[in-house]
Amino acid sequence: MKTTLSLAAAMAIALGVAGAPAQAEEGLYSGVDLLFLSPKVSNQGVNRIFYYGDTPTVTNEDGTIGSDLEFAQRVYLGYEGADGGGVRVRGFTFVYYVDYVGSVENGTVISLAGSLNLDVDAIDAELTQNGAFRNWLWQGSAGVRWGRVSARENAIIFEDVPDFVCAGSTGVEFEGAGPTFALQGQRPFLYDGLSLFGRGRTALLFGDTDIWSAFNSNGRYTLENDFAQVWEWQLGAELECQFDAFDLVTAIFWEAQRWDSDSDYLGDLGFHGFGVRTGIEY
């Protein structure tokens, strides 16, 4: 299992190219990240999501789940005190139908195609602490996360496979909660108001995983006390413009996520793409 120490070590490397504006002032802040992410699941992950149960006549399963960049969003609201401490709430959601192309072999090759309804949601509630060191602005945060991943097939004709025993929507759903930790660093770049930044976050979620299988006579199986770890990374540039009543913050960044469970039933779900941020600081 990965540890928080590995997060700190990786962030130290990432932040070597990152950078931040001056210490933020006391007050409220809020914003939205408009994200364009490409979801991916490995071949092995597809097998774990779709082929739970007995498939004695099938000698090989093959398939991929993926899509081009699709829209997702993250919203946040926070408050920072005069001493740099604060609170923040964040919410992330991705809901989209992604493509599935696969095949199984049982003496002959049976082609399967369709789509997957992928729904990923996360809510973070955390404490934050800012601190300045030379020209750097650092922020650490810790709190709790509730997270949910639902990956349910849509119109994949598993009935064509000889071992098919149970009709209905095939796939997995995980829901859990646990601690989350994050670290970010920013540094001014070229001129006042522009900065480069790097951010990293991990969450350790404990919950249950439901598996719906076309190849299990029970149809549905619940794995209790499953453990999932989530990793998120961002690297980008931020511009802060000051006005009389508020500061306007805009940013563009690269983002990657990975959702991984001890049971492997999440299929090593990953995202990568870019985002655009718009925020206001009072």
PDB file of C-alpha atoms in Angstrom, residues 38-51 60-68 97-104 110-118 151 153-154 156 158 267-270:
ATOM      1  CA  SER A  38     -10.058  11.212 -20.673  1.00  0.00           C
ATOM      2  CA  PRO A  39     -11.059   8.124 -18.618  1.00  0.00           C
ATOM      3  CA  LYS A  40      -9.096   4.904 -19.104  1.00  0.00           C
ATOM      4  CA  VAL A  41      -9.334   1.341 -17.801  1.00  0.00           C
ATOM      5  CA  SER A  42      -6.694  -1.305 -18.553  1.00  0.00           C
ATOM      6  CA  ASN A  43      -7.402  -4.651 -20.219  1.00  0.00           C
ATOM      7  CA  GLN A  44      -6.941  -6.400 -16.867  1.00  0.00           C
ATOM      8  CA  GLY A  45      -9.270  -3.897 -15.253  1.00  0.00           C
ATOM      9  CA  VAL A  46     -11.980  -4.655 -17.826  1.00  0.00           C
ATOM     10  CA  ASN A  47     -11.819  -8.336 -16.908  1.00  0.00           C
ATOM     11  CA  ARG A  48     -12.295  -7.512 -13.218  1.00  0.00           C
ATOM     12  CA  ILE A  49     -15.274  -5.223 -13.894  1.00  0.00           C
ATOM     13  CA  PHE A  50     -17.215  -7.421 -16.329  1.00  0.00           C
ATOM     14  CA  TYR A  51     -16.207 -11.067 -15.941  1.00  0.00           C
ATOM     15  CA  ASN A  60      -9.688 -15.463 -23.046  1.00  0.00           C
ATOM     16  CA  GLU A  61     -11.312 -12.074 -22.480  1.00  0.00           C
ATOM     17  CA  ASP A  62     -10.091  -8.884 -24.075  1.00  0.00           C
ATOM     18  CA  GLY A  63     -11.425  -5.359 -24.009  1.00  0.00           C
ATOM     19  CA  THR A  64     -10.746  -1.680 -23.507  1.00  0.00           C
ATOM     20  CA  ILE A  65     -12.689   1.150 -21.927  1.00  0.00           C
ATOM     21  CA  GLY A  66     -11.842   4.680 -22.865  1.00  0.00           C
ATOM     22  CA  SER A  67     -12.959   7.934 -24.381  1.00  0.00           C
ATOM     23  CA  ASP A  68     -11.694  11.207 -25.719  1.00  0.00           C
ATOM     24  CA  TYR A  97     -21.048   7.246 -21.281  1.00  0.00           C
ATOM     25  CA  VAL A  98     -17.656   5.867 -22.368  1.00  0.00           C
ATOM     26  CA  ASP A  99     -16.975   3.345 -25.134  1.00  0.00           C
ATOM     27  CA  TYR A 100     -16.312  -0.358 -24.635  1.00  0.00           C
ATOM     28  CA  VAL A 101     -14.797  -2.555 -27.355  1.00  0.00           C
ATOM     29  CA  GLY A 102     -13.923  -6.157 -26.528  1.00  0.00           C
ATOM     30  CA  SER A 103     -14.085  -9.830 -27.396  1.00  0.00           C
ATOM     31  CA  VAL A 104     -14.100 -13.264 -25.794  1.00  0.00           C
ATOM     32  CA  ILE A 110     -17.177 -13.285 -30.122  1.00  0.00           C
ATOM     33  CA  SER A 111     -16.996  -9.527 -30.556  1.00  0.00           C
ATOM     34  CA  LEU A 112     -18.624  -7.296 -27.957  1.00  0.00           C
ATOM     35  CA  ALA A 113     -19.182  -3.552 -28.149  1.00  0.00           C
ATOM     36  CA  GLY A 114     -21.222  -0.988 -26.313  1.00  0.00           C
ATOM     37  CA  SER A 115     -20.858   1.699 -23.704  1.00  0.00           C
ATOM     38  CA  LEU A 116     -20.308   2.143 -19.992  1.00  0.00           C
ATOM     39  CA  ASN A 117     -22.098   4.622 -17.757  1.00  0.00           C
ATOM     40  CA  LEU A 118     -19.231   6.010 -15.668  1.00  0.00           C
ATOM     41  CA  ALA A 151     -19.210   1.754 -13.715  1.00  0.00           C
ATOM     42  CA  GLU A 153     -22.481  -1.333 -18.733  1.00  0.00           C
ATOM     43  CA  ASN A 154     -25.037  -0.020 -21.194  1.00  0.00           C
ATOM     44  CA  ILE A 156     -23.170  -4.626 -24.152  1.00  0.00           C
ATOM     45  CA  PHE A 158     -23.176 -10.408 -22.951  1.00  0.00           C
ATOM     46  CA  GLY A 267     -10.292  -1.748 -12.750  1.00  0.00           C
ATOM     47  CA  ASP A 268      -7.470   0.725 -11.997  1.00  0.00           C
ATOM     48  CA  LEU A 269      -9.600   3.593 -13.277  1.00  0.00           C
ATOM     49  CA  GLY A 270      -7.561   6.594 -14.383  1.00  0.00           C
TER      50      GLY A 270
END
